[in-house]
């Protein structure tokens, strides 16, 4: 549906970010074979946190994800290995092309690690999501007007 609505004939240069839902990953791969597929770092960290707790590990995982070059990525991974071998081994199993800037494709021009913007937007229209399209659009318009009015106050 999305590819038809947007007239996407070549998915090269598009980026899809998910929270590691297997069915969604398979669907995106089938419909957009040349698109880049990433995992939200927040959700990846949620899974990481179940087995590897600690603020130092969290900060190190974020540093690894923010690394923009492959040598920098490996240097940060070595720091994680010094902190915790089990945490390092867990992260090595994950494809860095899906969560680390060092391995993102450069032609997409998107370096976002988390999909917080989408989640915040979806939360703001939650009460209108089961309504008609025009009602949803009106809710979005009202939300943006209130947001802009709030910004003017400051």
mmCIF file of C-alpha atoms in Angstrom:
data_model
loop_
_atom_site.group_PDB
_atom_site.id
_atom_site.type_symbol
_atom_site.label_atom_id
_atom_site.label_comp_id
_atom_site.label_asym_id
_atom_site.label_seq_id
_atom_site.Cartn_x
_atom_site.Cartn_y
_atom_site.Cartn_z
ATOM 1 C CA UNK A 1 0.000 0.000 0.000
ATOM 2 C CA UNK A 2 2.680 2.505 0.998
ATOM 3 C CA UNK A 3 4.805 1.853 -2.071
ATOM 4 C CA UNK A 4 1.781 2.303 -4.337
ATOM 5 C CA UNK A 5 0.536 5.440 -2.578
ATOM 6 C CA UNK A 6 3.954 7.081 -2.698
ATOM 7 C CA UNK A 7 4.781 5.675 -6.141
ATOM 8 C CA UNK A 8 7.993 4.070 -4.884
ATOM 9 C CA UNK A 9 9.488 2.001 -7.674
ATOM 10 C CA UNK A 10 13.022 1.813 -6.300
ATOM 11 C CA UNK A 11 13.417 1.513 -2.524
ATOM 12 C CA UNK A 12 17.107 2.475 -2.631
ATOM 13 C CA UNK A 13 17.757 5.382 -0.243
ATOM 14 C CA UNK A 14 14.810 4.702 2.058
ATOM 15 C CA UNK A 15 15.267 3.845 5.740
ATOM 16 C CA UNK A 16 12.782 1.922 7.890
ATOM 17 C CA UNK A 17 13.223 1.794 11.649
ATOM 18 C CA UNK A 18 11.436 -0.809 13.754
ATOM 19 C CA UNK A 19 11.461 -2.221 17.249
ATOM 20 C CA UNK A 20 12.620 -5.676 16.044
ATOM 21 C CA UNK A 21 9.184 -7.131 15.259
ATOM 22 C CA UNK A 22 9.989 -10.154 13.084
ATOM 23 C CA UNK A 23 6.837 -9.968 10.957
ATOM 24 C CA UNK A 24 7.450 -6.289 10.214
ATOM 25 C CA UNK A 25 11.084 -6.923 9.299
ATOM 26 C CA UNK A 26 10.005 -9.631 6.847
ATOM 27 C CA UNK A 27 7.301 -7.406 5.326
ATOM 28 C CA UNK A 28 9.670 -4.459 4.840
ATOM 29 C CA UNK A 29 12.299 -6.722 3.288
ATOM 30 C CA UNK A 30 9.741 -8.196 0.895
ATOM 31 C CA UNK A 31 8.159 -4.895 -0.168
ATOM 32 C CA UNK A 32 11.280 -2.708 -0.113
ATOM 33 C CA UNK A 33 14.219 -5.006 -0.900
ATOM 34 C CA UNK A 34 16.773 -2.217 -1.379
ATOM 35 C CA UNK A 35 15.749 -0.117 1.635
ATOM 36 C CA UNK A 36 17.910 0.080 4.730
ATOM 37 C CA UNK A 37 16.350 -1.494 7.812
ATOM 38 C CA UNK A 38 17.356 -0.345 11.294
ATOM 39 C CA UNK A 39 16.394 -1.175 14.842
ATOM 40 C CA UNK A 40 15.558 1.519 17.370
ATOM 41 C CA UNK A 41 18.416 1.773 19.863
ATOM 42 C CA UNK A 42 15.953 2.341 22.710
ATOM 43 C CA UNK A 43 14.277 -1.021 22.055
ATOM 44 C CA UNK A 44 17.601 -2.764 21.489
ATOM 45 C CA UNK A 45 18.822 -1.381 24.818
ATOM 46 C CA UNK A 46 15.614 -2.626 26.473
ATOM 47 C CA UNK A 47 16.522 -6.166 25.424
ATOM 48 C CA UNK A 48 20.178 -5.603 26.393
ATOM 49 C CA UNK A 49 19.127 -4.320 29.834
ATOM 50 C CA UNK A 50 17.276 -7.544 30.672
ATOM 51 C CA UNK A 51 20.613 -9.356 30.906
ATOM 52 C CA UNK A 52 23.198 -6.585 31.318
ATOM 53 C CA UNK A 53 22.381 -3.870 33.821
ATOM 54 C CA UNK A 54 24.358 -0.842 34.816
ATOM 55 C CA UNK A 55 24.703 2.797 33.871
ATOM 56 C CA UNK A 56 28.266 2.320 32.593
ATOM 57 C CA UNK A 57 27.088 -0.393 30.188
ATOM 58 C CA UNK A 58 24.237 1.812 28.980
ATOM 59 C CA UNK A 59 26.577 4.731 28.296
ATOM 60 C CA UNK A 60 29.044 2.456 26.533
ATOM 61 C CA UNK A 61 26.339 0.987 24.325
ATOM 62 C CA UNK A 62 25.252 4.511 23.374
ATOM 63 C CA UNK A 63 28.877 5.457 22.615
ATOM 64 C CA UNK A 64 29.210 2.425 20.345
ATOM 65 C CA UNK A 65 25.997 3.313 18.510
ATOM 66 C CA UNK A 66 27.071 6.966 18.083
ATOM 67 C CA UNK A 67 30.491 6.065 16.651
ATOM 68 C CA UNK A 68 30.595 7.319 13.065
ATOM 69 C CA UNK A 69 33.592 5.390 11.733
ATOM 70 C CA UNK A 70 34.419 1.695 11.790
ATOM 71 C CA UNK A 71 37.731 2.148 13.713
ATOM 72 C CA UNK A 72 35.934 4.286 16.303
ATOM 73 C CA UNK A 73 33.206 1.609 16.532
ATOM 74 C CA UNK A 74 35.811 -1.102 17.209
ATOM 75 C CA UNK A 75 37.578 1.073 19.800
ATOM 76 C CA UNK A 76 34.282 1.545 21.657
ATOM 77 C CA UNK A 77 33.552 -2.192 21.387
ATOM 78 C CA UNK A 78 36.934 -2.909 23.024
ATOM 79 C CA UNK A 79 35.947 -0.599 25.890
ATOM 80 C CA UNK A 80 32.731 -2.599 26.302
ATOM 81 C CA UNK A 81 34.749 -5.824 26.346
ATOM 82 C CA UNK A 82 36.817 -4.404 29.225
ATOM 83 C CA UNK A 83 33.610 -3.543 31.103
ATOM 84 C CA UNK A 84 31.761 -6.817 30.524
ATOM 85 C CA UNK A 85 32.541 -9.780 28.289
ATOM 86 C CA UNK A 86 28.947 -11.149 28.394
ATOM 87 C CA UNK A 87 27.578 -7.737 27.353
ATOM 88 C CA UNK A 88 30.161 -7.535 24.561
ATOM 89 C CA UNK A 89 29.278 -11.039 23.352
ATOM 90 C CA UNK A 90 25.563 -10.183 23.377
ATOM 91 C CA UNK A 91 26.133 -7.070 21.267
ATOM 92 C CA UNK A 92 28.487 -8.812 18.821
ATOM 93 C CA UNK A 93 25.597 -11.104 17.864
ATOM 94 C CA UNK A 94 23.589 -8.098 16.603
ATOM 95 C CA UNK A 95 24.171 -6.755 13.093
ATOM 96 C CA UNK A 96 25.806 -3.313 13.572
ATOM 97 C CA UNK A 97 24.377 -2.116 10.240
ATOM 98 C CA UNK A 98 21.002 -2.046 11.981
ATOM 99 C CA UNK A 99 21.925 -0.001 15.060
ATOM 100 C CA UNK A 100 25.337 1.745 14.745
ATOM 101 C CA UNK A 101 26.088 4.896 12.734
ATOM 102 C CA UNK A 102 29.477 3.502 11.735
ATOM 103 C CA UNK A 103 27.728 0.909 9.574
ATOM 104 C CA UNK A 104 24.759 2.930 8.294
ATOM 105 C CA UNK A 105 24.641 3.443 4.533
ATOM 106 C CA UNK A 106 25.789 6.936 3.610
ATOM 107 C CA UNK A 107 23.333 7.436 0.755
ATOM 108 C CA UNK A 108 20.234 7.577 2.983
ATOM 109 C CA UNK A 109 21.265 10.842 4.752
ATOM 110 C CA UNK A 110 19.582 9.715 7.956
ATOM 111 C CA UNK A 111 21.577 9.004 11.097
ATOM 112 C CA UNK A 112 18.768 8.651 13.636
ATOM 113 C CA UNK A 113 19.330 5.971 16.268
ATOM 114 C CA UNK A 114 15.912 6.091 17.923
ATOM 115 C CA UNK A 115 12.374 6.525 16.670
ATOM 116 C CA UNK A 116 11.250 8.689 19.605
ATOM 117 C CA UNK A 117 9.811 11.281 17.222
ATOM 118 C CA UNK A 118 7.431 8.729 15.681
ATOM 119 C CA UNK A 119 6.446 7.329 19.055
ATOM 120 C CA UNK A 120 5.733 10.809 20.448
ATOM 121 C CA UNK A 121 3.643 11.683 17.388
ATOM 122 C CA UNK A 122 1.681 8.416 17.568
ATOM 123 C CA UNK A 123 1.020 9.007 21.263
ATOM 124 C CA UNK A 124 -0.279 12.519 20.559
ATOM 125 C CA UNK A 125 -2.909 11.243 18.090
ATOM 126 C CA UNK A 126 -3.759 8.049 19.991
ATOM 127 C CA UNK A 127 -7.348 9.072 20.740
ATOM 128 C CA UNK A 128 -8.066 9.757 17.047
ATOM 129 C CA UNK A 129 -6.336 6.767 15.462
ATOM 130 C CA UNK A 130 -9.507 4.680 15.179
ATOM 131 C CA UNK A 131 -11.497 7.543 13.629
ATOM 132 C CA UNK A 132 -11.977 8.510 9.992
ATOM 133 C CA UNK A 133 -9.051 9.956 8.069
ATOM 134 C CA UNK A 134 -10.473 13.494 8.100
ATOM 135 C CA UNK A 135 -10.969 13.332 11.867
ATOM 136 C CA UNK A 136 -7.376 12.163 12.324
ATOM 137 C CA UNK A 137 -6.113 14.984 10.098
ATOM 138 C CA UNK A 138 -8.190 17.517 12.044
ATOM 139 C CA UNK A 139 -6.722 16.181 15.305
ATOM 140 C CA UNK A 140 -3.204 16.546 13.894
ATOM 141 C CA UNK A 141 -3.991 20.113 12.759
ATOM 142 C CA UNK A 142 -5.332 21.004 16.206
ATOM 143 C CA UNK A 143 -2.326 19.392 17.904
ATOM 144 C CA UNK A 144 0.127 21.389 15.771
ATOM 145 C CA UNK A 145 -1.798 24.641 16.360
ATOM 146 C CA UNK A 146 -1.697 24.108 20.131
ATOM 147 C CA UNK A 147 1.969 23.188 19.946
ATOM 148 C CA UNK A 148 2.807 26.341 17.975
ATOM 149 C CA UNK A 149 0.721 28.506 20.336
ATOM 150 C CA UNK A 150 2.604 27.030 23.285
ATOM 151 C CA UNK A 151 5.929 27.871 21.663
ATOM 152 C CA UNK A 152 4.863 31.515 21.161
ATOM 153 C CA UNK A 153 4.182 31.899 24.889
ATOM 154 C CA UNK A 154 7.876 31.429 25.625
#
